[in-house]
Amino acid sequence: MPWLNAGGKRFPLDKEGFLNQKYHWTEDFSKEYARVLKIGLTDDHWRVIRFVRDYIQKYHIPPILKMVCHGTGFSEPDMQRMWGVKPMTNACRVAGVEKPTGCI
Amino acid sequence: MKMREFLYRDGILSPIVQSALKPLKPYHWVSDLPKMEEGYLDGVQVVEPEPMEKQLEYLFSICDSFDSLTKSNDNWTFLKVLYHSIKYCTQCNLCSEFCHVYIGSGRKEIYRPIFKSEILRRVLTQQIPLDYIIASRLVESSYRCNICRRCATACPLGVDNGIVAREIRKAFSQGLGIAPTALHQDGTFKQLRLGSTTGMTPEAFRHLIRFLECEIRDRSGLPVRIPVDETNADILLFNNPGEYLSWPENIQAYALLFHLAGVNWTLSSSPGGYDATNYGVFYDDVQLARILLEQARTIHELSPKKVIIGECGHAHKAMMVLQHRLLPSKLRINADSIFNYLPDLIGKGAIKMRRQLSPVTLHDPCNVARMLGITIPQRQMIEDISTNFVDMTPRGCDNYCCGGGSGLALLREPEQEAFRCLVAGRVKYQQILDALAKRPTSGNRYVIAPCSNCKSQIRDFLSFYKSDIKYIGMAEYVANSISQVEPMFGG
């Protein structure tokens, strides 16, 4: 199983590189994971991370891309520029939340 | 001269038949059994227990679970098919050339459709002793089959090796609790606990639908509604939750089409009412019945006149075929397919359509085409609204599986993704390329994938092979042709 060392803590990841909900997320985790994925974290990125984390606290699944765009004011091409070809996958990875399962 | 030599000499026989005539090499049971090079599946290893006394006990329970396949009390659902398939297979290997996994793997012996059923036959008839290695590789090989049942259409005797693969999965799941994590813990279990295989709770679903309703209103400028939990509606749209999360434009497209056609429709937000998936179809009869019962109860509470199954292949199988065999008559549901309903709706002429120019081809989900035989209505509809429709070869009931069938598209480990794209999805990708190569264009080229499972598989292999072809759902493609609004749904 892969893992990530950040801020003196060891975070186990699943096979697709998502952090399990039962481990406590820290800001260091996001910073370190973004460095590994070669994403330079800016305030815009943090806005997305906070939106995703707030949403999952309330509804227990990550928001869809359209919702993130609506909530943060970025367009879909903006999100792709910020997070790569699969914006929600990478945003969920860095934000330390699991992706939904099933036929997705 | 012997007949066989004569046929070989003149090259009369096609390579397909030639391979059928070649004598099969004798198997060395342990070394030749599928040792999967593509990595193990999460949750399906048969692990040998540590203490000696437990080992024998565990081996007995493996034998018991195989035994239960052959008893009419334990396996009344599929015993007949299993019995005839095991008994009458003559190993002519005609089905091999019909199997996309076998062709895609470069004709590897272990991917022949008859391979696992032959092992099962020998285990059941006690020609080979059952041990851990055979058991673990047998279950592994059953998850390398898409259960598309194309091989069954090729067989002159009607032997169904797809069902045999499913029965192997069932023996391990019901007898020993061995099933992939993605199908069982993250699938069926989550669905029965939370209401959806995606982990989406009813609150999250209602919030999502409200958001999508507002969004489609803004974009189309029409007072489109997405009704939820309305009693006495004419139709209840029963969709795969993957459509709401990964392809939310699908439900928006339906909302737009139904709004313009003036359909009295609704969605349900009760647990069991917004998730049409039933992964029990893939691996387990008990879970299949549990979920089906839950869904039937929820639908009866809402009492719609008709249930329309959305773009989801295995939901068609569960709700339109299996429910008639499993549910008591008072719980049965009046279900119809969106593949019948939508062409009817468009054909009535309530919505003004314009024709689309970009080249498009249509994929047939196995559970809709081969299982139910619905192939003509959707074709006629798309031919009517597209000037550039080109069909795949073969098409309809003979169409190849996308390579993600029977839940393989849900297995997201990197090795599984490589297997799906490199082996299982190769034939489908070739088919799409061949179909669209006839219509070169500088604009977009589309493949319509009207099933969530097929959609995620086709998305994965199109990006794997770095193709510029776009995939799109059926509803989105049709909604793009509405003349009243601009095309707004992307592939």
Coordinates of C-alpha atoms in Angstrom, one line a residue:
Chain A
M1 CA 0.0 0.0 0.0
P2 CA 1.4 3.4 -0.9
W3 CA 1.8 6.1 1.7
L4 CA 2.7 9.7 2.1
N5 CA 4.9 11.3 4.8
A6 CA 3.9 14.8 5.6
G7 CA 4.6 16.9 8.7
G8 CA 6.1 14.0 10.6
K9 CA 3.0 11.8 10.0
R10 CA 2.5 8.8 7.8
F11 CA -0.7 8.8 5.8
P12 CA -1.7 5.5 4.1
L13 CA -3.3 5.9 0.7
D14 CA -5.5 3.5 -1.2
K15 CA -4.5 2.0 -4.6
E16 CA -5.7 5.0 -6.5
G17 CA -4.0 7.4 -4.2
F18 CA -6.9 8.7 -2.1
L19 CA -6.7 9.2 1.7
N20 CA -9.1 7.2 3.7
Q21 CA -11.7 9.3 5.6
K22 CA -10.8 7.8 9.0
Y23 CA -7.3 9.4 8.9
H24 CA -7.2 13.0 9.9
W25 CA -6.3 15.4 7.2
T26 CA -3.8 18.2 7.8
E27 CA -2.7 21.1 5.7
D28 CA 0.8 19.6 5.5
F29 CA -0.7 16.6 3.8
S30 CA -2.2 18.8 1.0
K31 CA 1.1 20.7 0.6
E32 CA 3.2 17.5 0.4
Y33 CA 0.8 15.7 -1.9
A34 CA 0.6 18.7 -4.3
R35 CA 4.4 18.7 -4.4
V36 CA 4.4 15.0 -5.3
L37 CA 1.8 15.6 -8.1
K38 CA 3.8 18.7 -9.3
I39 CA 0.9 21.1 -8.6
G40 CA 2.0 24.5 -7.3
L41 CA -0.6 25.3 -4.6
T42 CA -1.9 28.9 -4.8
D43 CA -4.8 30.6 -3.0
D44 CA -7.0 29.5 -5.8
H45 CA -6.2 25.9 -5.1
W46 CA -6.8 26.3 -1.4
R47 CA -10.3 27.8 -2.2
V48 CA -11.1 24.6 -4.1
I49 CA -9.7 22.4 -1.3
R50 CA -11.7 24.2 1.3
F51 CA -14.9 24.0 -0.8
V52 CA -14.4 20.2 -1.3
R53 CA -13.7 19.6 2.4
D54 CA -16.7 21.7 3.5
Y55 CA -19.0 19.9 1.1
I56 CA -17.9 16.4 2.2
Q57 CA -18.4 17.3 5.9
K58 CA -22.0 18.0 5.0
Y59 CA -23.0 15.5 2.4
H60 CA -20.4 12.7 2.8
I61 CA -19.5 12.6 -0.9
P62 CA -17.3 15.0 -2.9
P63 CA -19.0 17.6 -5.0
I64 CA -19.3 17.2 -8.8
L65 CA -17.1 19.4 -11.0
K66 CA -20.0 21.7 -12.0
M67 CA -20.7 22.4 -8.3
V68 CA -17.1 23.2 -7.5
C69 CA -17.0 25.6 -10.5
H70 CA -20.2 27.2 -9.3
G71 CA -19.1 27.5 -5.7
T72 CA -15.6 28.8 -6.3
G73 CA -16.2 30.9 -9.5
F74 CA -13.7 29.0 -11.7
S75 CA -14.6 27.7 -15.1
E76 CA -14.0 24.1 -16.2
P77 CA -10.9 25.0 -18.3
D78 CA -9.6 26.9 -15.3
M79 CA -9.9 23.8 -13.2
Q80 CA -8.1 21.8 -15.8
R81 CA -5.3 24.3 -15.9
M82 CA -5.0 24.2 -12.1
W83 CA -5.4 20.5 -11.5
G84 CA -4.5 18.7 -14.7
V85 CA -6.6 16.6 -17.1
K86 CA -8.7 15.0 -14.4
P87 CA -9.4 18.0 -12.2
M88 CA -11.7 16.4 -9.6
T89 CA -9.5 13.3 -9.2
N90 CA -6.5 15.4 -8.4
A91 CA -8.4 17.9 -6.3
C92 CA -9.9 15.1 -4.2
R93 CA -6.5 13.5 -3.8
V94 CA -4.9 16.7 -2.6
A95 CA -7.9 17.6 -0.4
G96 CA -7.6 14.3 1.3
V97 CA -11.0 12.9 0.5
E98 CA -12.1 9.7 -1.1
K99 CA -13.7 9.6 -4.5
P100 CA -17.2 8.1 -4.8
T101 CA -17.4 4.4 -5.7
G102 CA -19.7 2.6 -8.2
C103 CA -20.2 3.1 -12.0
I104 CA -18.6 6.5 -12.2
Chain B
M1 CA -6.3 -38.8 -47.8
K2 CA -8.0 -38.0 -44.6
M3 CA -10.8 -35.5 -44.6
R4 CA -9.0 -33.1 -42.2
E5 CA -5.8 -33.1 -44.2
F6 CA -7.7 -32.4 -47.3
L7 CA -9.4 -29.4 -45.8
Y8 CA -6.2 -28.0 -44.4
R9 CA -4.4 -28.4 -47.7
D10 CA -6.8 -26.5 -49.8
G11 CA -7.2 -23.8 -47.2
I12 CA -11.0 -24.2 -47.3
L13 CA -11.3 -23.9 -43.6
S14 CA -11.0 -20.4 -42.1
P15 CA -8.5 -20.0 -39.3
I16 CA -11.3 -20.0 -36.9
V17 CA -12.3 -23.5 -37.7
Q18 CA -8.8 -24.7 -38.1
S19 CA -8.0 -23.8 -34.5
A20 CA -11.1 -25.7 -33.5
L21 CA -9.8 -28.8 -35.2
K22 CA -6.3 -28.7 -33.7
P23 CA -6.1 -31.2 -30.8
L24 CA -6.0 -29.3 -27.5
K25 CA -2.8 -29.8 -25.6
P26 CA -3.2 -31.8 -22.4
Y27 CA -3.4 -29.4 -19.4
H28 CA -1.0 -29.6 -16.5
W29 CA -3.5 -28.5 -14.0
V30 CA -1.5 -26.5 -11.6
S31 CA 1.0 -24.9 -13.9
D32 CA -1.4 -24.0 -16.8
L33 CA -4.2 -22.6 -14.8
P34 CA -4.6 -18.8 -15.1
K35 CA -1.7 -17.1 -13.4
M36 CA -2.8 -13.6 -14.1
E37 CA 0.0 -11.4 -15.2
E38 CA -2.0 -8.3 -14.7
G39 CA -2.0 -8.4 -10.9
Y40 CA -4.5 -9.7 -8.4
L41 CA -7.9 -8.3 -7.7
D42 CA -8.6 -6.6 -4.4
G43 CA -10.6 -8.9 -2.2
V44 CA -10.6 -12.1 -4.3
Q45 CA -7.6 -14.1 -3.1
V46 CA -8.2 -17.4 -1.5
V47 CA -5.9 -17.2 1.5
E48 CA -4.7 -20.4 3.1
P49 CA -5.4 -20.3 6.9
E50 CA -2.4 -20.7 9.2
P51 CA -3.2 -23.6 11.7
M52 CA -3.3 -27.0 10.2
E53 CA -6.7 -28.1 11.5
K54 CA -8.3 -25.0 10.0
Q55 CA -6.8 -25.7 6.6
L56 CA -8.8 -28.9 6.1
E57 CA -12.0 -27.2 7.4
Y58 CA -11.5 -24.4 4.9
L59 CA -10.9 -26.8 2.0
F60 CA -14.1 -28.5 2.9
S61 CA -16.0 -25.3 2.8
I62 CA -14.6 -24.6 -0.6
C63 CA -15.9 -28.0 -1.7
D64 CA -19.2 -27.3 -0.1
S65 CA -19.7 -24.1 -2.0
F66 CA -19.0 -25.9 -5.2
D67 CA -21.4 -28.6 -4.2
S68 CA -24.1 -26.1 -3.5
L69 CA -23.9 -25.1 -7.2
T70 CA -25.2 -28.5 -8.2
K71 CA -28.1 -28.8 -5.8
S72 CA -31.6 -27.6 -6.8
N73 CA -32.4 -26.3 -3.4
D74 CA -29.3 -24.0 -3.2
N75 CA -29.1 -23.1 -6.8
W76 CA -32.6 -23.1 -8.3
T77 CA -31.9 -19.9 -10.2
F78 CA -29.3 -21.1 -12.7
L79 CA -28.9 -24.8 -12.1
K80 CA -30.4 -25.8 -15.5
V81 CA -28.2 -23.5 -17.5
L82 CA -25.1 -24.6 -15.6
Y83 CA -25.9 -28.3 -15.8
H84 CA -26.5 -28.2 -19.6
S85 CA -23.5 -26.0 -20.2
I86 CA -21.2 -28.2 -18.2
K87 CA -22.6 -31.4 -19.6
Y88 CA -22.9 -30.7 -23.3
C89 CA -19.8 -28.6 -24.1
T90 CA -17.9 -30.5 -26.7
Q91 CA -14.9 -28.2 -26.6
C92 CA -15.2 -27.4 -30.3
N93 CA -13.8 -23.9 -29.4
L94 CA -16.0 -22.2 -31.9
C95 CA -16.8 -19.6 -29.2
S96 CA -13.2 -18.6 -28.8
E97 CA -13.2 -16.4 -31.9
F98 CA -16.3 -14.7 -30.7
C99 CA -14.7 -13.7 -27.4
H100 CA -13.2 -10.2 -27.4
V101 CA -11.0 -10.9 -24.3
Y102 CA -9.5 -13.9 -26.1
I103 CA -8.8 -12.0 -29.3
G104 CA -7.7 -8.9 -27.4
S105 CA -5.2 -10.9 -25.4
G106 CA -3.5 -12.1 -28.5
R107 CA -5.3 -15.5 -28.3
K108 CA -4.0 -16.6 -25.0
E109 CA -5.1 -20.1 -24.0
I110 CA -6.3 -19.0 -20.5
Y111 CA -8.8 -16.5 -21.9
R112 CA -10.7 -19.0 -24.0
P113 CA -14.4 -19.0 -22.9
I114 CA -14.3 -22.7 -22.3
F115 CA -11.2 -22.7 -20.2
K116 CA -12.7 -21.9 -16.8
S117 CA -15.9 -24.0 -17.4
E118 CA -13.7 -27.0 -18.3
I119 CA -11.8 -26.6 -15.0
L120 CA -15.1 -26.4 -13.2
R121 CA -16.4 -29.4 -15.0
R122 CA -13.4 -31.4 -14.0
V123 CA -13.6 -30.2 -10.4
L124 CA -17.3 -31.1 -10.2
T125 CA -16.8 -34.5 -11.8
Q126 CA -13.8 -35.1 -9.5
Q127 CA -11.3 -35.6 -12.3
I128 CA -9.0 -33.3 -10.5
P129 CA -8.7 -32.7 -6.8
L130 CA -9.6 -29.3 -5.6
D131 CA -6.9 -27.4 -3.7
Y132 CA -6.0 -23.8 -2.9
I133 CA -4.1 -23.1 -6.0
I134 CA -6.9 -24.3 -8.3
A135 CA -9.5 -22.5 -6.2
S136 CA -7.7 -19.2 -6.2
R137 CA -6.9 -19.2 -9.9
L138 CA -10.4 -20.3 -10.8
V139 CA -12.0 -17.4 -9.0
E140 CA -9.4 -15.1 -10.5
S141 CA -10.1 -16.3 -14.0
S142 CA -13.9 -15.8 -13.5
Y143 CA -13.2 -12.1 -13.1
R144 CA -11.4 -12.0 -16.4
C145 CA -14.7 -12.6 -18.2
N146 CA -17.1 -9.8 -19.1
I147 CA -20.1 -12.2 -19.0
C148 CA -21.2 -10.5 -22.2
R149 CA -22.5 -13.9 -23.4
R150 CA -21.4 -13.4 -27.0
C151 CA -19.9 -16.9 -26.8
A152 CA -23.3 -18.3 -26.1
T153 CA -24.7 -16.8 -29.4
A154 CA -21.9 -18.6 -31.3
C155 CA -22.5 -22.1 -29.7
P156 CA -24.5 -24.5 -31.9
L157 CA -25.6 -26.3 -28.7
G158 CA -26.4 -23.2 -26.7
V159 CA -23.8 -23.6 -24.1
D160 CA -23.4 -20.5 -22.1
N161 CA -19.9 -20.1 -20.7
G162 CA -20.7 -16.6 -19.5
I163 CA -23.1 -18.0 -17.0
V164 CA -20.5 -20.6 -15.9
A165 CA -18.1 -17.7 -15.1
R166 CA -20.9 -16.0 -13.1
E167 CA -21.7 -19.3 -11.2
I168 CA -18.0 -19.6 -10.2
R169 CA -18.2 -16.0 -8.8
K170 CA -21.4 -17.0 -7.1
A171 CA -19.9 -20.1 -5.4
F172 CA -17.1 -18.1 -4.0
S173 CA -19.2 -15.1 -2.9
Q174 CA -22.1 -17.0 -1.3
G175 CA -20.1 -19.9 0.1
L176 CA -16.9 -18.1 1.2
G177 CA -17.5 -14.4 1.1
I178 CA -14.8 -13.9 -1.5
A179 CA -15.8 -11.0 -3.9
P180 CA -14.0 -7.9 -5.2
T181 CA -14.0 -5.0 -2.7
A182 CA -15.3 -2.7 -5.4
L183 CA -18.4 -4.9 -6.0
H184 CA -19.2 -6.0 -2.5
Q185 CA -18.0 -3.7 0.3
D186 CA -18.0 -0.5 -1.9
G187 CA -20.9 -1.6 -4.0
T188 CA -23.7 -3.8 -2.7
F189 CA -23.0 -3.2 1.0
K190 CA -22.9 0.5 0.6
Q191 CA -26.1 0.4 -1.4
L192 CA -28.0 -1.5 1.3
R193 CA -26.5 0.7 4.1
L194 CA -26.7 4.2 2.6
G195 CA -29.0 3.9 -0.4
S196 CA -26.5 4.1 -3.2
T197 CA -23.4 2.3 -4.4
T198 CA -21.7 5.7 -4.9
G199 CA -22.1 6.5 -1.2
M200 CA -24.6 9.3 -2.1
T201 CA -27.2 9.7 0.7
P202 CA -30.8 10.9 0.0
E203 CA -29.9 14.4 1.3
A204 CA -26.9 14.6 -1.0
F205 CA -29.1 13.4 -3.9
R206 CA -31.8 16.0 -3.3
H207 CA -29.2 18.7 -3.0
L208 CA -27.5 17.6 -6.2
I209 CA -30.8 17.5 -8.1
R210 CA -31.7 21.0 -6.9
F211 CA -28.4 22.3 -8.1
L212 CA -28.7 20.6 -11.5
E213 CA -32.2 21.9 -11.9
C214 CA -31.1 25.5 -11.3
E215 CA -28.1 25.0 -13.7
I216 CA -30.2 23.7 -16.6
R217 CA -32.7 26.5 -16.2
D218 CA -29.9 29.1 -16.4
R219 CA -28.3 27.5 -19.4
S220 CA -31.5 26.8 -21.4
G221 CA -33.6 29.8 -20.4
L222 CA -36.6 27.5 -20.1
P223 CA -38.5 26.7 -16.8
V224 CA -37.2 23.1 -16.8
R225 CA -38.1 21.1 -13.7
I226 CA -36.5 18.0 -12.2
P227 CA -39.4 16.6 -10.1
V228 CA -38.5 14.5 -7.1
D229 CA -40.8 12.2 -5.1
E230 CA -44.0 13.2 -6.8
T231 CA -46.8 10.7 -6.4
N232 CA -49.0 9.6 -9.3
A233 CA -46.5 10.5 -11.9
D234 CA -46.8 8.8 -15.3
I235 CA -43.2 7.6 -15.3
L236 CA -40.5 7.2 -12.7
L237 CA -37.1 7.5 -14.3
F238 CA -34.8 4.9 -12.6
N239 CA -31.3 5.8 -13.4
N240 CA -27.8 4.8 -12.5
P241 CA -26.3 7.1 -9.8
G242 CA -23.1 7.3 -11.8
E243 CA -25.0 9.4 -14.3
Y244 CA -25.7 12.0 -11.6
L245 CA -22.2 12.2 -10.4
S246 CA -20.0 11.6 -13.4
W247 CA -22.2 12.6 -16.3
P248 CA -24.7 15.0 -14.7
E249 CA -25.7 16.4 -18.1
N250 CA -27.5 13.1 -18.7
I251 CA -30.3 13.9 -16.2
Q252 CA -30.4 17.5 -17.4
A253 CA -30.9 16.3 -21.0
Y254 CA -33.8 14.1 -19.9
A255 CA -35.3 17.0 -17.9
L256 CA -35.1 19.2 -21.0
L257 CA -36.6 16.5 -23.3
F258 CA -39.4 15.6 -20.9
H259 CA -40.2 19.3 -20.3
L260 CA -40.5 20.0 -24.0
A261 CA -42.6 16.9 -24.6
G262 CA -44.8 17.6 -21.6
V263 CA -44.2 14.3 -19.8
N264 CA -45.4 14.0 -16.2
W265 CA -42.3 12.3 -14.7
T266 CA -40.5 12.1 -11.4
L267 CA -37.4 10.8 -9.7
S268 CA -37.4 9.1 -6.3
S269 CA -35.2 10.1 -3.4
S270 CA -35.9 7.2 -1.1
P271 CA -33.1 4.8 -0.4
G272 CA -33.5 2.2 -3.2
G273 CA -35.4 4.6 -5.4
Y274 CA -32.6 6.6 -6.9
D275 CA -30.1 3.9 -7.5
A276 CA -30.9 1.5 -10.3
T277 CA -27.6 -0.5 -9.9
N278 CA -27.7 -4.0 -8.7
Y279 CA -24.2 -5.5 -8.5
G280 CA -25.7 -8.8 -7.4
V281 CA -26.4 -9.4 -11.1
F282 CA -22.6 -9.7 -11.5
Y283 CA -21.7 -12.0 -8.7
D284 CA -24.3 -13.1 -6.1
D285 CA -27.9 -14.2 -6.1
V286 CA -28.6 -13.4 -2.4
Q287 CA -27.4 -9.8 -2.8
L288 CA -29.3 -9.5 -6.1
A289 CA -32.5 -10.5 -4.4
R290 CA -32.0 -8.2 -1.4
I291 CA -31.4 -5.2 -3.6
L292 CA -34.2 -6.0 -6.0
L293 CA -36.7 -6.4 -3.1
E294 CA -35.6 -3.0 -1.6
Q295 CA -36.0 -1.3 -5.0
A296 CA -39.4 -2.9 -5.7
R297 CA -40.7 -1.8 -2.3
T298 CA -39.6 1.8 -2.8
I299 CA -41.1 1.9 -6.2
H300 CA -44.4 0.5 -5.0
E301 CA -44.6 3.2 -2.3
L302 CA -44.4 5.9 -5.0
S303 CA -46.8 4.1 -7.3
P304 CA -45.9 5.5 -10.7
K305 CA -47.8 4.2 -13.7
K306 CA -44.6 3.0 -15.3
V307 CA -40.9 2.7 -14.4
I308 CA -38.5 3.7 -17.1
I309 CA -35.0 2.2 -16.7
G310 CA -32.4 4.8 -17.6
E311 CA -29.1 4.3 -19.5
C312 CA -27.8 1.4 -17.4
G313 CA -27.3 -2.1 -18.9
H314 CA -27.4 -4.4 -15.9
A315 CA -30.4 -2.5 -14.4
H316 CA -32.2 -3.6 -17.6
K317 CA -31.3 -7.2 -16.9
A318 CA -32.4 -7.0 -13.2
M319 CA -35.6 -5.0 -13.6
M320 CA -36.9 -6.2 -16.9
V321 CA -35.9 -9.9 -16.9
L322 CA -34.8 -11.2 -13.5
Q323 CA -37.5 -9.6 -11.4
H324 CA -40.1 -11.7 -13.2
R325 CA -38.3 -14.8 -12.0
L326 CA -37.5 -13.7 -8.5
L327 CA -40.2 -11.4 -7.2
P328 CA -43.7 -12.5 -6.0
S329 CA -46.4 -11.3 -8.4
K330 CA -47.7 -8.4 -6.2
L331 CA -44.2 -6.9 -6.0
R332 CA -43.5 -7.0 -9.7
I333 CA -42.9 -3.7 -11.4
N334 CA -44.2 -2.5 -14.7
A335 CA -40.8 -1.5 -16.2
D336 CA -39.9 -0.4 -19.7
S337 CA -36.6 0.6 -21.3
I338 CA -35.6 4.1 -22.1
F339 CA -34.4 2.6 -25.4
N340 CA -38.1 2.1 -26.3
Y341 CA -39.5 5.1 -24.5
L342 CA -37.3 7.9 -25.9
P343 CA -37.6 6.9 -29.6
D344 CA -41.4 6.8 -29.1
L345 CA -41.4 10.2 -27.6
I346 CA -39.2 11.7 -30.3
G347 CA -41.3 9.9 -33.0
K348 CA -44.5 11.5 -31.8
G349 CA -43.1 14.8 -33.0
A350 CA -43.8 16.8 -29.9
I351 CA -40.3 18.1 -29.9
K352 CA -38.9 19.9 -33.0
M353 CA -35.6 18.4 -33.9
R354 CA -32.8 19.5 -36.2
R355 CA -30.3 17.2 -37.8
Q356 CA -26.7 16.9 -36.7
L357 CA -23.7 16.7 -39.0
S358 CA -20.9 15.2 -37.0
P359 CA -20.1 11.5 -37.6
V360 CA -21.5 9.3 -34.9
T361 CA -21.6 5.6 -34.1
L362 CA -23.6 3.7 -31.6
H363 CA -22.5 1.1 -29.1
D364 CA -24.9 -1.6 -27.9
P365 CA -24.7 -2.5 -24.2
C366 CA -24.8 -6.3 -23.9
N367 CA -27.6 -6.4 -21.4
V368 CA -29.8 -4.3 -23.7
A369 CA -28.9 -5.7 -27.1
R370 CA -28.1 -9.4 -26.5
M371 CA -30.2 -9.9 -23.4
L372 CA -33.4 -8.0 -24.4
G373 CA -32.9 -7.6 -28.1
I374 CA -33.6 -3.9 -28.2
T375 CA -31.5 -2.7 -31.1
I376 CA -33.8 -1.1 -33.7
P377 CA -35.6 1.8 -32.0
Q378 CA -32.5 3.7 -30.8
R379 CA -30.9 3.2 -34.3
Q380 CA -33.9 4.6 -36.1
M381 CA -34.0 7.5 -33.8
I382 CA -30.4 8.4 -34.2
E383 CA -30.6 7.9 -38.0
D384 CA -33.4 10.3 -38.0
I385 CA -31.6 13.1 -36.2
S386 CA -28.1 12.6 -37.7
T387 CA -27.1 12.9 -41.3
N388 CA -23.8 11.1 -40.6
F389 CA -24.7 8.0 -38.6
V390 CA -22.4 5.0 -39.3
D391 CA -23.0 1.7 -37.7
M392 CA -20.4 -0.6 -36.1
T393 CA -19.6 -4.0 -37.6
P394 CA -20.9 -6.3 -36.2
R395 CA -23.8 -4.5 -34.8
G396 CA -26.9 -5.0 -32.6
C397 CA -27.1 -8.4 -30.9
D398 CA -23.7 -9.3 -32.3
N399 CA -21.9 -6.2 -31.1
Y400 CA -18.8 -6.7 -29.0
C401 CA -18.8 -5.9 -25.3
C402 CA -16.9 -2.7 -24.3
G403 CA -14.6 -4.6 -22.1
G404 CA -15.9 -3.2 -18.8
G405 CA -18.9 -5.5 -18.5
S406 CA -19.9 -7.4 -15.4
G407 CA -18.4 -4.9 -13.1
L408 CA -14.9 -4.9 -14.5
A409 CA -15.2 -1.2 -15.2
L410 CA -15.5 -0.5 -11.5
L411 CA -12.2 -2.1 -10.7
R412 CA -10.0 1.0 -10.6
E413 CA -6.6 -0.5 -9.6
P414 CA -3.9 0.5 -12.1
E415 CA -3.4 -3.2 -13.1
Q416 CA -7.1 -3.6 -13.8
E417 CA -7.2 -0.5 -15.8
A418 CA -4.3 -1.7 -17.9
F419 CA -6.1 -5.1 -18.4
R420 CA -9.4 -3.3 -19.4
C421 CA -7.7 -1.0 -21.9
L422 CA -5.1 -3.3 -23.3
V423 CA -6.9 -6.6 -23.4
A424 CA -10.6 -6.4 -22.9
G425 CA -11.3 -3.0 -24.6
R426 CA -9.0 -3.5 -27.6
V427 CA -11.6 -5.0 -29.9
K428 CA -14.2 -2.4 -29.1
Y429 CA -11.7 0.4 -29.7
Q430 CA -10.8 -1.1 -33.1
Q431 CA -14.5 -1.4 -33.9
I432 CA -15.0 2.3 -33.1
L433 CA -12.0 3.3 -35.1
D434 CA -13.1 1.2 -38.1
A435 CA -16.6 2.6 -38.0
L436 CA -15.6 6.3 -37.8
A437 CA -12.7 6.0 -40.3
K438 CA -15.2 5.8 -43.1
R439 CA -16.3 9.4 -42.3
P440 CA -13.2 11.6 -42.0
T441 CA -13.9 15.0 -40.7
S442 CA -12.2 18.0 -39.1
G443 CA -14.9 18.4 -36.4
N444 CA -16.0 16.2 -33.5
R445 CA -16.6 12.5 -33.9
Y446 CA -18.8 10.8 -31.4
V447 CA -19.5 7.3 -30.1
I448 CA -22.8 7.0 -28.2
A449 CA -22.4 4.9 -25.1
P450 CA -25.8 4.5 -23.5
C451 CA -24.8 2.7 -20.3
S452 CA -22.8 4.0 -17.3
N453 CA -20.5 1.0 -17.2
C454 CA -19.8 1.3 -21.0
K455 CA -19.3 5.0 -20.6
S456 CA -16.6 4.8 -18.0
Q457 CA -14.9 2.0 -19.9
I458 CA -15.0 3.9 -23.2
R459 CA -13.8 7.0 -21.4
D460 CA -10.9 5.1 -19.9
F461 CA -9.7 3.5 -23.2
L462 CA -10.2 6.6 -25.3
S463 CA -7.9 8.5 -23.0
F464 CA -5.5 5.5 -22.7
Y465 CA -5.1 5.4 -26.5
K466 CA -5.0 9.2 -26.6
S467 CA -7.9 9.3 -29.1
D468 CA -9.7 12.4 -30.2
I469 CA -13.0 10.6 -30.5
K470 CA -15.6 11.8 -28.0
Y471 CA -18.1 9.6 -26.1
I472 CA -21.5 10.9 -25.3
G473 CA -24.7 9.5 -23.7
M474 CA -27.8 8.9 -25.7
A475 CA -29.9 11.5 -24.0
E476 CA -27.3 14.2 -24.4
Y477 CA -26.9 13.4 -28.1
V478 CA -30.6 13.6 -28.7
A479 CA -31.0 16.8 -26.6
N480 CA -28.3 18.5 -28.6
S481 CA -30.6 18.2 -31.6
I482 CA -33.5 20.1 -30.1
S483 CA -34.1 23.0 -32.5
Q484 CA -35.5 25.3 -29.7
V485 CA -32.2 25.5 -27.8
E486 CA -28.6 25.7 -28.7
P487 CA -26.6 22.4 -28.5
M488 CA -25.3 22.5 -24.9
F489 CA -24.1 19.0 -24.0
G490 CA -20.5 18.2 -24.7
G491 CA -19.0 14.7 -25.2

